[in-house]
Coordinates of C-alpha atoms and ligand atoms in Angstrom, one line a residue:
M487 CA 2.6 -108.6 76.0
L488 CA -0.8 -109.6 77.1
K489 CA -1.2 -111.0 80.6
I490 CA -2.6 -114.2 79.1
E491 CA 0.5 -114.7 77.0
K492 CA 2.7 -114.1 79.9
K493 CA 0.9 -116.7 82.0
I494 CA 1.1 -119.3 79.2
K495 CA 4.8 -118.6 78.8
K496 CA 5.5 -118.9 82.5
E497 CA 3.6 -122.1 82.7
L498 CA 5.5 -123.4 79.7
I499 CA 8.8 -122.6 81.4
K500 CA 7.7 -124.5 84.5
T501 CA 6.5 -127.5 82.6
V502 CA 9.6 -127.6 80.4
A503 CA 11.8 -127.4 83.5
K504 CA 9.8 -130.2 85.3
S505 CA 9.5 -132.5 82.3
F506 CA 12.9 -132.0 80.6
K507 CA 15.1 -130.3 83.2
I508 CA 15.8 -127.4 80.9
K509 CA 15.8 -123.8 82.0
L510 CA 14.1 -121.3 79.6
S511 CA 13.5 -117.6 80.0
L512 CA 10.5 -115.5 78.8
E513 CA 12.4 -114.3 75.8
D514 CA 13.1 -117.8 74.6
I515 CA 9.5 -118.5 74.1
V516 CA 7.6 -117.4 71.1
L517 CA 3.9 -117.9 70.9
K518 CA 2.3 -117.8 67.5
F519 CA -1.2 -118.0 66.2
P520 CA -2.4 -121.4 64.9
P521 CA -3.3 -121.2 61.2
N522 CA -6.9 -122.0 62.0
I523 CA -8.8 -120.4 64.9
A524 CA -10.5 -123.7 65.6
L525 CA -7.2 -125.1 66.7
G526 CA -6.7 -122.6 69.5
D527 CA -5.7 -119.0 70.3
F528 CA -1.9 -119.5 70.6
C529 CA 0.5 -122.2 69.7
F530 CA 4.1 -123.1 70.6
E531 CA 6.6 -124.9 68.3
T532 CA 8.7 -127.5 70.0
F533 CA 11.5 -128.2 67.5
E534 CA 14.2 -126.4 69.5
I535 CA 13.4 -128.1 72.8
A536 CA 13.1 -131.4 71.0
K537 CA 16.6 -131.0 69.6
K538 CA 18.0 -130.2 73.1
I539 CA 16.5 -133.3 74.7
G540 CA 17.0 -135.7 71.8
R541 CA 13.4 -136.5 71.2
T542 CA 11.1 -135.9 68.2
A543 CA 9.1 -132.7 68.2
Q544 CA 5.9 -134.7 68.1
E545 CA 6.8 -136.5 71.4
T546 CA 7.9 -133.3 73.0
A547 CA 4.7 -131.6 72.1
K548 CA 2.7 -134.5 73.5
I549 CA 4.5 -134.6 76.8
L550 CA 4.2 -130.8 77.2
S551 CA 0.5 -130.9 76.5
Q552 CA -0.1 -133.6 79.0
N553 CA 1.9 -132.0 81.8
L554 CA 0.8 -128.4 81.4
K555 CA -2.2 -127.3 83.5
L556 CA -3.4 -123.7 83.6
D557 CA -6.7 -122.3 84.9
I558 CA -7.1 -119.7 82.1
L559 CA -7.1 -122.5 79.5
D560 CA -10.0 -124.5 78.2
K561 CA -7.8 -126.9 76.3
V562 CA -4.1 -127.8 75.7
E563 CA -3.6 -130.0 72.8
A564 CA -0.6 -131.4 70.9
M565 CA -0.8 -131.4 67.2
G566 CA 2.3 -132.6 65.3
P567 CA 5.2 -130.5 66.6
Y568 CA 2.9 -127.9 68.1
V569 CA 1.2 -127.4 71.4
N570 CA -2.0 -125.5 70.9
F571 CA -3.7 -123.4 73.6
K572 CA -7.3 -122.5 73.8
V573 CA -7.9 -119.7 76.2
K574 CA -11.3 -119.5 78.0
N575 CA -13.4 -117.1 76.0
N576 CA -14.3 -115.0 79.0
I577 CA -10.7 -114.4 79.9
L578 CA -9.5 -113.9 76.3
F579 CA -12.1 -111.3 75.4
K580 CA -12.0 -109.5 78.7
E581 CA -8.3 -108.8 78.4
I582 CA -8.0 -108.0 74.7
L583 CA -11.1 -105.8 74.6
G584 CA -10.4 -104.1 77.9
K585 CA -6.8 -103.3 76.9
I586 CA -7.7 -101.9 73.5
V587 CA -10.6 -99.7 74.7
K588 CA -8.6 -98.3 77.6
K589 CA -5.1 -98.1 76.2
G590 CA -5.3 -98.3 72.4
L591 CA -3.2 -100.5 70.2
A592 CA 0.3 -99.4 71.2
E593 CA 2.4 -100.7 74.1
K594 CA 4.5 -97.9 75.5
T595 CA 8.2 -98.6 75.2
K596 CA 10.4 -98.6 78.3
Q597 CA 13.4 -97.2 76.4
K598 CA 12.1 -94.0 74.9
E599 CA 14.2 -92.9 72.0
K600 CA 14.7 -89.5 70.2
I601 CA 14.2 -90.2 66.6
M602 CA 14.4 -87.9 63.6
I603 CA 12.4 -88.9 60.6
E604 CA 13.3 -87.0 57.5
Y605 CA 10.8 -87.3 54.7
L606 CA 9.5 -85.6 51.6
S607 CA 12.6 -83.4 51.1
P608 CA 11.7 -81.9 47.8
N609 CA 13.8 -79.8 45.3
T610 CA 12.6 -76.3 44.8
N611 CA 12.5 -76.5 41.0
K612 CA 9.2 -78.3 40.5
P613 CA 5.9 -79.2 42.1
L614 CA 5.4 -82.4 44.1
H615 CA 4.5 -85.5 42.2
L616 CA 2.9 -88.9 42.9
G617 CA 6.3 -90.2 44.2
H618 CA 6.3 -87.5 46.8
L619 CA 2.8 -88.5 47.9
R620 CA 4.1 -92.0 48.5
N621 CA 7.0 -90.5 50.4
G622 CA 4.7 -88.3 52.4
A623 CA 2.3 -91.1 53.2
L624 CA 5.2 -93.4 54.4
G625 CA 7.0 -90.7 56.3
S626 CA 4.1 -89.3 58.2
A627 CA 2.8 -92.8 59.0
L628 CA 6.2 -93.7 60.4
V629 CA 6.2 -90.6 62.5
E630 CA 2.9 -91.5 64.1
I631 CA 3.8 -95.1 64.6
F632 CA 6.9 -94.2 66.5
K633 CA 5.1 -91.6 68.5
A634 CA 2.4 -94.1 69.5
S635 CA 4.8 -96.1 71.6
G636 CA 6.0 -93.1 73.4
N637 CA 9.1 -92.1 71.5
K638 CA 10.1 -88.5 71.0
V639 CA 9.9 -88.0 67.3
I640 CA 11.0 -85.0 65.3
S641 CA 9.7 -84.9 61.7
A642 CA 12.1 -83.1 59.4
N643 CA 12.1 -81.9 55.8
L644 CA 15.3 -81.2 54.0
I645 CA 14.8 -78.7 51.2
N646 CA 17.2 -79.0 48.4
D647 CA 17.0 -75.4 47.6
R648 CA 20.2 -74.8 45.7
G649 CA 22.3 -76.5 43.0
V650 CA 22.3 -77.1 39.3
H651 CA 18.6 -78.0 39.0
I652 CA 17.5 -74.8 40.8
C653 CA 19.8 -72.7 38.5
K654 CA 18.1 -74.3 35.5
S655 CA 14.7 -73.0 36.3
M656 CA 16.2 -69.7 37.3
L657 CA 18.1 -69.3 34.1
S658 CA 15.0 -70.3 32.1
W659 CA 12.8 -67.8 33.8
L660 CA 15.4 -65.1 33.4
K661 CA 15.8 -65.8 29.7
W662 CA 12.2 -66.4 28.6
G663 CA 10.0 -65.5 31.6
G664 CA 9.4 -61.9 30.5
G665 CA 8.6 -60.8 34.0
E666 CA 5.7 -63.2 34.4
T667 CA 4.8 -64.2 38.0
P668 CA 2.6 -66.9 39.6
E669 CA 0.0 -64.1 40.1
T670 CA 0.0 -62.9 36.5
A671 CA 0.1 -66.4 35.2
K672 CA -2.6 -67.4 37.8
M673 CA -0.6 -70.5 38.7
K674 CA 0.4 -72.1 42.0
G675 CA 4.0 -71.0 42.7
D676 CA 5.6 -74.4 42.6
H677 CA 3.8 -75.2 39.3
F678 CA 4.9 -71.9 37.9
V679 CA 8.6 -72.6 38.6
G680 CA 8.2 -76.1 37.4
K681 CA 7.0 -74.8 34.1
W682 CA 10.3 -72.9 33.6
Y683 CA 12.3 -76.0 34.6
V684 CA 10.5 -78.0 31.9
K685 CA 11.1 -75.2 29.4
Y686 CA 14.8 -75.3 30.3
G687 CA 15.0 -79.0 29.5
L688 CA 13.5 -78.5 26.1
E689 CA 15.8 -75.6 25.2
E690 CA 18.9 -77.5 26.4
E691 CA 18.2 -80.2 23.9
K692 CA 18.4 -77.6 21.1
K693 CA 21.4 -75.8 22.6
P694 CA 23.6 -77.9 24.9
T695 CA 25.9 -75.0 25.8
L696 CA 23.1 -73.7 28.1
K697 CA 24.7 -76.1 30.6
D698 CA 27.7 -73.9 30.8
E699 CA 25.5 -70.9 31.6
V700 CA 23.9 -72.9 34.4
Q701 CA 27.2 -73.8 35.8
E702 CA 28.3 -70.2 35.6
M703 CA 25.2 -69.2 37.5
L704 CA 25.8 -71.8 40.2
K705 CA 29.3 -70.4 40.7
K706 CA 27.9 -66.9 41.1
W707 CA 25.3 -68.3 43.5
E708 CA 28.1 -69.8 45.7
A709 CA 30.0 -66.6 45.5
E710 CA 26.9 -64.9 46.8
D711 CA 26.3 -62.7 43.8
K712 CA 23.6 -60.3 44.8
E713 CA 21.5 -60.5 41.7
V714 CA 21.6 -64.2 41.5
R715 CA 20.7 -64.5 45.1
E716 CA 17.8 -62.2 44.8
L717 CA 16.4 -64.1 41.9
W718 CA 16.9 -67.3 43.8
Q719 CA 15.1 -66.0 46.8
K720 CA 12.2 -64.7 44.8
M721 CA 11.6 -68.0 42.9
N722 CA 12.1 -70.2 46.0
A723 CA 9.5 -68.1 47.9
W724 CA 7.0 -68.9 45.1
V725 CA 7.7 -72.6 45.4
Y726 CA 7.4 -72.6 49.2
K727 CA 4.0 -71.0 49.1
G728 CA 2.9 -73.7 46.7
F729 CA 4.4 -76.5 48.7
K730 CA 2.7 -75.3 51.9
E731 CA -0.7 -75.6 50.3
T732 CA 0.1 -79.2 49.3
Y733 CA 1.4 -80.1 52.7
Q734 CA -1.7 -78.8 54.3
K735 CA -4.0 -80.6 51.9
F736 CA -2.2 -84.0 52.2
G737 CA -1.8 -83.6 56.0
L738 CA 2.0 -83.4 56.2
K739 CA 3.5 -81.6 59.2
F740 CA 7.1 -80.9 59.9
D741 CA 8.8 -79.9 63.1
V742 CA 12.0 -78.7 61.5
F743 CA 13.2 -77.7 58.1
F744 CA 16.8 -78.1 56.9
Y745 CA 18.0 -76.1 53.9
E746 CA 20.7 -77.3 51.6
S747 CA 21.8 -73.7 51.1
K748 CA 22.8 -73.7 54.8
T749 CA 24.1 -77.2 55.3
Y750 CA 26.2 -77.4 52.2
K751 CA 28.7 -75.0 53.8
L752 CA 29.1 -77.2 56.8
G753 CA 29.5 -80.1 54.4
K754 CA 32.3 -78.3 52.6
D755 CA 34.1 -77.7 55.9
I756 CA 33.7 -81.4 56.7
V757 CA 35.2 -82.4 53.3
E758 CA 38.1 -79.9 53.8
K759 CA 38.9 -81.4 57.2
G760 CA 38.7 -84.9 55.8
L761 CA 41.2 -83.9 53.1
K762 CA 43.6 -82.5 55.7
K763 CA 43.3 -85.7 57.7
G764 CA 43.9 -87.8 54.7
V765 CA 40.5 -89.5 54.9
F766 CA 39.6 -88.1 51.4
Q767 CA 41.8 -87.4 48.4
K768 CA 42.1 -84.5 46.0
E769 CA 42.6 -85.8 42.5
A770 CA 44.7 -84.3 39.7
N771 CA 41.7 -82.4 38.2
G772 CA 41.0 -80.8 41.5
Q773 CA 37.9 -82.8 42.6
A774 CA 37.7 -84.2 46.1
V775 CA 36.7 -87.8 46.5
A776 CA 36.2 -90.6 49.0
Q777 CA 37.4 -94.1 48.3
L778 CA 34.8 -96.8 48.7
P779 CA 36.1 -100.2 49.9
Q780 CA 35.9 -103.0 47.5
S781 CA 34.5 -105.3 50.1
K782 CA 31.3 -103.4 50.2
F783 CA 31.2 -101.5 46.9
G784 CA 32.9 -103.9 44.4
L785 CA 34.9 -102.6 41.4
N786 CA 33.8 -100.2 38.7
K787 CA 33.7 -101.1 35.0
D788 CA 37.5 -100.3 34.6
G789 CA 38.2 -102.9 37.3
K790 CA 39.2 -100.1 39.9
P791 CA 37.7 -99.5 43.3
N792 CA 34.7 -97.1 43.3
K793 CA 34.9 -93.6 44.6
K794 CA 32.4 -90.8 45.4
V795 CA 32.9 -87.2 44.4
L796 CA 32.5 -84.8 47.4
L797 CA 33.5 -81.5 45.7
R798 CA 33.6 -80.7 42.0
A799 CA 36.9 -79.6 40.3
D800 CA 35.6 -76.0 40.3
G801 CA 35.1 -76.3 44.0
T802 CA 31.3 -76.2 43.9
S803 CA 29.6 -78.7 46.1
V804 CA 27.4 -81.7 45.2
Y805 CA 24.4 -83.5 46.6
T806 CA 26.6 -85.6 48.9
T807 CA 28.4 -82.5 50.3
Q808 CA 25.2 -81.1 51.7
D809 CA 24.1 -84.5 53.1
L810 CA 27.3 -84.7 55.1
G811 CA 26.6 -81.3 56.6
T812 CA 22.9 -82.1 57.1
A813 CA 23.7 -85.4 58.9
V814 CA 26.2 -83.7 61.3
E815 CA 23.8 -80.9 61.9
K816 CA 21.0 -83.3 62.8
F817 CA 23.0 -85.2 65.4
K818 CA 24.8 -82.2 66.8
K819 CA 21.7 -80.1 67.3
Y820 CA 19.2 -82.8 68.3
K821 CA 21.2 -85.5 70.0
L822 CA 19.4 -88.3 68.2
D823 CA 19.2 -92.0 69.0
K824 CA 18.1 -92.7 65.5
S825 CA 18.0 -90.8 62.2
I826 CA 15.7 -92.2 59.5
Y827 CA 15.7 -91.0 55.9
V828 CA 12.6 -91.7 53.8
V829 CA 13.9 -91.5 50.3
G830 CA 13.2 -93.3 47.0
S831 CA 15.1 -96.4 46.0
E832 CA 16.9 -94.7 43.2
Q833 CA 19.0 -93.2 46.0
D834 CA 19.9 -96.5 47.6
Y835 CA 23.5 -96.2 46.4
H836 CA 23.7 -92.6 47.5
F837 CA 22.8 -93.5 51.1
K838 CA 25.0 -96.5 51.2
C839 CA 27.9 -94.2 50.2
L840 CA 26.8 -91.5 52.7
F841 CA 26.7 -93.8 55.7
E842 CA 30.0 -95.3 54.6
I843 CA 31.6 -91.9 54.3
L844 CA 30.2 -90.8 57.7
S845 CA 31.9 -93.9 59.3
Q846 CA 35.1 -93.2 57.5
L847 CA 35.0 -89.8 59.2
S848 CA 34.7 -91.8 62.5
F849 CA 31.3 -90.3 63.4
D850 CA 29.8 -92.9 65.8
F851 CA 26.3 -91.8 64.7
A852 CA 26.9 -93.4 61.3
E853 CA 25.4 -96.6 62.8
K854 CA 22.3 -94.8 63.9
C855 CA 21.3 -93.8 60.4
Y856 CA 18.7 -95.7 58.4
H857 CA 17.4 -95.4 54.9
L858 CA 13.7 -96.3 54.4
S859 CA 13.7 -96.9 50.7
Y860 CA 10.6 -97.1 48.5
G861 CA 9.9 -97.9 44.9
M862 CA 8.6 -95.9 42.0
V863 CA 5.0 -95.2 41.5
Y864 CA 3.5 -95.5 38.1
L865 CA 0.1 -94.4 36.8
P866 CA -1.4 -96.8 34.3
E867 CA 0.1 -94.6 31.5
G868 CA 3.7 -95.1 32.6
K869 CA 6.5 -93.6 34.5
M870 CA 6.6 -90.1 35.9
K871 CA 9.2 -87.9 34.4
S872 CA 9.7 -84.3 35.3
R873 CA 11.9 -83.1 32.5
E874 CA 9.5 -84.3 29.8
G875 CA 6.8 -82.5 31.6
K876 CA 4.8 -85.7 32.0
V877 CA 4.9 -85.8 35.8
V878 CA 2.0 -87.2 37.6
D879 CA 1.4 -84.0 39.5
G880 CA 0.4 -84.5 43.1
D881 CA -2.0 -81.6 43.4
G882 CA -3.7 -82.6 40.1
L883 CA -4.1 -86.2 41.2
I884 CA -5.6 -85.2 44.6
A885 CA -8.1 -82.9 42.8
E886 CA -9.1 -85.5 40.4
M887 CA -9.6 -88.1 43.1
E888 CA -11.8 -85.7 45.0
E889 CA -14.0 -85.3 42.0
M890 CA -14.2 -89.0 41.6
A891 CA -15.0 -89.5 45.3
K892 CA -17.8 -86.9 45.0
E893 CA -19.4 -88.8 42.2
E894 CA -19.2 -92.0 44.2
I895 CA -20.8 -90.4 47.3
K896 CA -23.6 -88.8 45.3
K897 CA -24.4 -92.2 43.8
R898 CA -24.8 -93.5 47.4
D899 CA -26.6 -90.5 48.7
L900 CA -29.9 -91.6 47.2
K901 CA -32.1 -89.3 49.2
N902 CA -29.9 -86.3 48.6
K903 CA -29.4 -85.7 52.3
L904 CA -25.9 -84.3 52.2
S905 CA -25.2 -80.6 52.2
L906 CA -22.5 -79.3 49.9
K907 CA -20.2 -78.8 52.8
E908 CA -20.6 -82.3 54.0
L909 CA -20.2 -83.7 50.5
N910 CA -16.9 -81.8 50.1
E911 CA -15.6 -82.8 53.5
R912 CA -16.4 -86.5 52.9
A913 CA -15.0 -86.5 49.4
C914 CA -11.7 -85.0 50.7
K915 CA -11.4 -87.6 53.5
I916 CA -12.3 -90.4 51.2
A917 CA -10.0 -89.3 48.3
L918 CA -7.0 -88.7 50.6
G919 CA -7.7 -91.9 52.5
A920 CA -7.9 -93.8 49.2
I921 CA -4.5 -92.5 48.0
K922 CA -2.7 -93.0 51.3
F923 CA -4.0 -96.4 51.9
Y924 CA -3.2 -97.6 48.4
L925 CA 0.3 -96.3 48.7
L926 CA 0.9 -97.7 52.2
I927 CA -0.5 -101.2 51.8
A928 CA 2.1 -102.0 49.2
N929 CA 5.5 -103.1 50.5
A930 CA 7.7 -100.0 50.4
P931 CA 10.6 -101.3 48.3
T932 CA 8.4 -102.5 45.5
D933 CA 7.5 -100.4 42.5
L934 CA 3.8 -99.8 42.3
H935 CA 1.1 -99.0 39.8
F936 CA -1.4 -96.5 41.2
D937 CA -4.9 -97.2 40.0
P938 CA -7.1 -94.3 41.0
K939 CA -10.4 -96.1 40.3
Q940 CA -9.4 -99.2 42.2
S941 CA -8.1 -97.2 45.1
L942 CA -11.4 -95.5 45.5
S943 CA -13.4 -98.7 45.4
F944 CA -15.6 -99.5 48.5
E945 CA -14.6 -103.2 48.0
G946 CA -11.2 -104.8 48.4
K947 CA -8.0 -103.7 50.1
T948 CA -8.8 -100.0 50.0
G949 CA -9.0 -97.0 52.2
P950 CA -12.7 -96.5 51.5
Y951 CA -13.4 -100.1 52.5
C952 CA -11.8 -99.6 55.8
L953 CA -13.3 -96.2 56.4
Y954 CA -16.7 -97.7 55.6
S955 CA -16.2 -100.6 58.0
Y956 CA -15.4 -98.1 60.7
A957 CA -18.5 -96.1 60.0
R958 CA -20.5 -99.3 60.1
A959 CA -19.1 -100.1 63.5
K960 CA -20.0 -96.7 64.7
S961 CA -23.5 -97.0 63.3
V962 CA -24.0 -100.3 65.2
L963 CA -22.9 -98.6 68.4
R964 CA -25.2 -95.6 67.8
K965 CA -28.2 -97.7 67.1
A966 CA -27.5 -99.9 70.1
N967 CA -27.5 -96.9 72.4
I968 CA -30.8 -95.8 71.1
K969 CA -32.5 -99.1 71.0
T970 CA -31.2 -101.0 74.0
K971 CA -29.7 -98.2 76.1
A972 CA -26.9 -100.6 76.7
T973 CA -24.2 -99.3 79.0
I974 CA -21.3 -101.2 77.8
Q975 CA -19.5 -102.3 81.0
A976 CA -16.7 -104.7 80.6
K977 CA -16.8 -106.0 84.1
Q978 CA -20.4 -107.1 83.9
T979 CA -20.1 -108.5 80.4
N980 CA -20.3 -112.2 80.0
F981 CA -17.8 -112.8 77.3
S982 CA -18.1 -116.6 77.4
L983 CA -21.2 -116.0 75.2
L984 CA -18.9 -115.1 72.4
K985 CA -18.3 -118.5 71.0
E986 CA -18.7 -118.3 67.3
R987 CA -15.9 -118.7 64.8
E988 CA -16.5 -115.1 63.5
A989 CA -16.3 -113.6 67.0
L990 CA -13.1 -115.5 67.8
A991 CA -11.5 -114.6 64.5
L992 CA -12.3 -110.9 65.2
A993 CA -10.6 -111.1 68.6
R994 CA -7.6 -112.6 66.9
G995 CA -7.7 -109.7 64.4
L996 CA -7.4 -107.4 67.3
L997 CA -4.4 -109.2 68.7
E998 CA -2.8 -109.2 65.3
I999 CA -3.2 -105.5 64.7
K1000 CA -1.4 -104.8 68.0
I1001 CA 1.5 -107.0 66.9
A1002 CA 1.5 -105.5 63.4
L1003 CA 1.9 -102.0 64.9
K1004 CA 4.9 -103.2 66.8
D1005 CA 6.4 -104.9 63.7
A1006 CA 5.7 -101.9 61.6
Q1007 CA 7.9 -99.8 63.9
A1008 CA 10.6 -102.4 64.3
E1009 CA 10.9 -103.0 60.6
L1010 CA 10.2 -99.4 59.5
N1011 CA 7.3 -100.9 57.5
P1012 CA 3.9 -99.2 57.7
S1013 CA 2.6 -101.7 55.2
K1014 CA 2.4 -104.2 58.1
L1015 CA -0.1 -102.0 60.0
T1016 CA -2.0 -101.2 56.8
Q1017 CA -2.5 -104.9 56.1
A1018 CA -3.7 -105.5 59.6
V1019 CA -6.2 -102.7 59.5
Y1020 CA -7.6 -104.1 56.3
N1021 CA -7.7 -107.6 57.8
L1022 CA -9.5 -106.3 60.9
A1023 CA -12.1 -104.5 58.7
L1024 CA -12.6 -107.7 56.7
L1025 CA -13.1 -109.8 59.9
F1026 CA -15.5 -107.3 61.3
N1027 CA -17.6 -107.4 58.1
Q1028 CA -17.7 -111.2 58.3
F1029 CA -18.7 -111.0 61.9
Y1030 CA -21.4 -108.4 61.2
Q1031 CA -22.8 -110.4 58.3
A1032 CA -22.9 -113.7 60.2
L1033 CA -24.1 -112.5 63.6
P1034 CA -26.7 -109.9 64.4
V1035 CA -25.2 -107.7 67.1
I1036 CA -28.5 -106.4 68.5
N1037 CA -30.7 -109.1 69.8
K1038 CA -33.6 -107.8 71.9
K1039 CA -34.4 -111.2 73.3
N1040 CA -30.9 -111.7 74.6
P1041 CA -29.5 -108.6 76.2
N1042 CA -26.4 -110.3 77.6
L1043 CA -25.3 -111.6 74.2
T1044 CA -26.1 -108.2 72.7
Q1045 CA -23.9 -106.6 75.4
A1046 CA -20.9 -108.9 74.8
R1047 CA -21.1 -108.4 71.0
L1048 CA -21.4 -104.6 71.4
K1049 CA -18.3 -104.6 73.6
L1050 CA -16.5 -106.4 70.8
V1051 CA -17.7 -103.9 68.2
E1052 CA -16.6 -101.1 70.4
A1053 CA -13.1 -102.4 70.6
V1054 CA -13.0 -102.9 66.9
S1055 CA -14.1 -99.3 66.3
V1056 CA -11.4 -98.1 68.6
A1057 CA -8.7 -100.2 66.9
L1058 CA -9.9 -99.3 63.4
K1059 CA -9.9 -95.6 64.2
Q1060 CA -6.5 -95.6 65.8
G1061 CA -5.0 -97.8 63.0
L1062 CA -6.4 -95.6 60.3
N1063 CA -5.3 -92.4 62.1
L1064 CA -1.8 -93.7 62.5
L1065 CA -1.7 -94.2 58.7
G1066 CA -2.9 -90.6 58.2
L1067 CA -6.5 -91.4 57.3
E1068 CA -9.3 -89.3 58.9
T1069 CA -12.3 -91.4 59.8
L1070 CA -16.0 -90.6 59.2
D1071 CA -18.7 -91.6 61.6
E1072 CA -21.2 -91.9 58.8
M1073 CA -20.6 -92.8 55.3
Ligands
LIG2272 N1 15.6 -83.6 47.3 C1 16.0 -84.9 47.0 C2 15.3 -85.4 45.7 O1 14.3 -84.9 45.4 C3 15.8 -85.9 48.1 C4 16.5 -85.6 49.4 C5 16.5 -86.7 50.3 N2 17.1 -86.4 51.6 C6 18.4 -86.3 51.8 N3 18.9 -86.1 53.0 N4 19.3 -86.5 50.8 O2 15.8 -86.3 45.1

């Protein structure tokens, strides 16, 4: 909380006590922003107090505005049910700008938590697709957002490295691969294995009994058959090499990796114990199941309560088996306060079941698990589908976007000043920034159409627009240092000179982005921060267009405006970095 806010709240408490004999605490009071900056910097809604004292909100606001006096305020005014507060410009700017330049956007939390954020978590049968990029953008942004307020964050990646789908690509390669390798095929390893997975799908359509061979292979795998295990290791190693390249390119870092091939065993033990204790049931055909309470899961189409399979009839384990093991492993090994799973919305039901089953097993950590769910990503052509081979391949998309970014940069580089190295670096940052920003500004739960061209535009709610705004702020600061040799000292700056609507709106944009960062964390919603970054960039451009920053005849005004631009540059940079975008000083 800003000092200004605290002072206003304290004074409100005093005034309410004096005027209405009601005791309030700091937490009771919520200050909001008036819809129009001309009305003031903060406002307070009086409905609740009015109810308590049996007056109208209008009367209450009026009385409060007449009785409240505070030296940091220029004006206190009642407007309908609201009390509006206008803070003295000098004080407002000094505190906001000072705080942001010195401490950045985040407020450090008093209660530091240990949080695991699991994201990406691919299967080892195919390359990463556009949906994974949305996952990666969300997951890595969330990691940075939680870290910014001082939490201990562990980023985790669960690799689903075993199971039916993996056996499919293995069987396919064994049958039709003819000894080909990623090297001989000159393909990235994950793409190479993906090719055989797609081939399997096509063959299975012609010959459905292939499924039995896959199941046979899975049984052998679980029985640790030497040949099957060797094949599995070889093919997974190809995939990991490919994944690693993509992680590096897209800026994804992981502190720990979990492997289903390890945690599924722990999962099996947990299921066995649950069966013994009578928490789970073994059905006539031999499969182990958990019953799902009707109150939360309704009834199935036969009018019976739902259940979740935990082990197949042949004893092999399923997706849920490994997730039980993985969840226990996470809490046991890392003593977490929170465990967050970033996984697509098609698995909402799976996670609802998983958390339910964990609590049936009386694990108290069941309540500390959260699922950050996100929607599908479509390209204009339609849905991504791996089995049909029509995936929107992540690597391919990044490469294509880089090419498009290069063209755009070249168009702007009229004097051909950029070296090839600079061109490539810029294109990379702009392309990745465009993808990430586009994927992050949308609300996570909603499905989304990714429009490559629009995402790269320098206009509108895009990464390049925000990156460009940052570069513009930096350029203003650079020029100022050369032209005016201004040493930007907050203490000697006369902020009361910043009176214009555009300057005030920009100050509010700075306040809003601080709040957005807090909300993004509390609601597991990076979109909040992304919106605020865009908004700040927009307000900065409006300010820049309306008010010349450098004014040789008025060095004091120049200094105050420069200080504002400096804070904006700090806020934009930090905001963009938290979202995984790398800034450019020149664009
Ligand atoms: N590998 C899974 C998939 O691609 C996602 C895993 C998510 N994490 C988990 N703990 N279940 O669908």
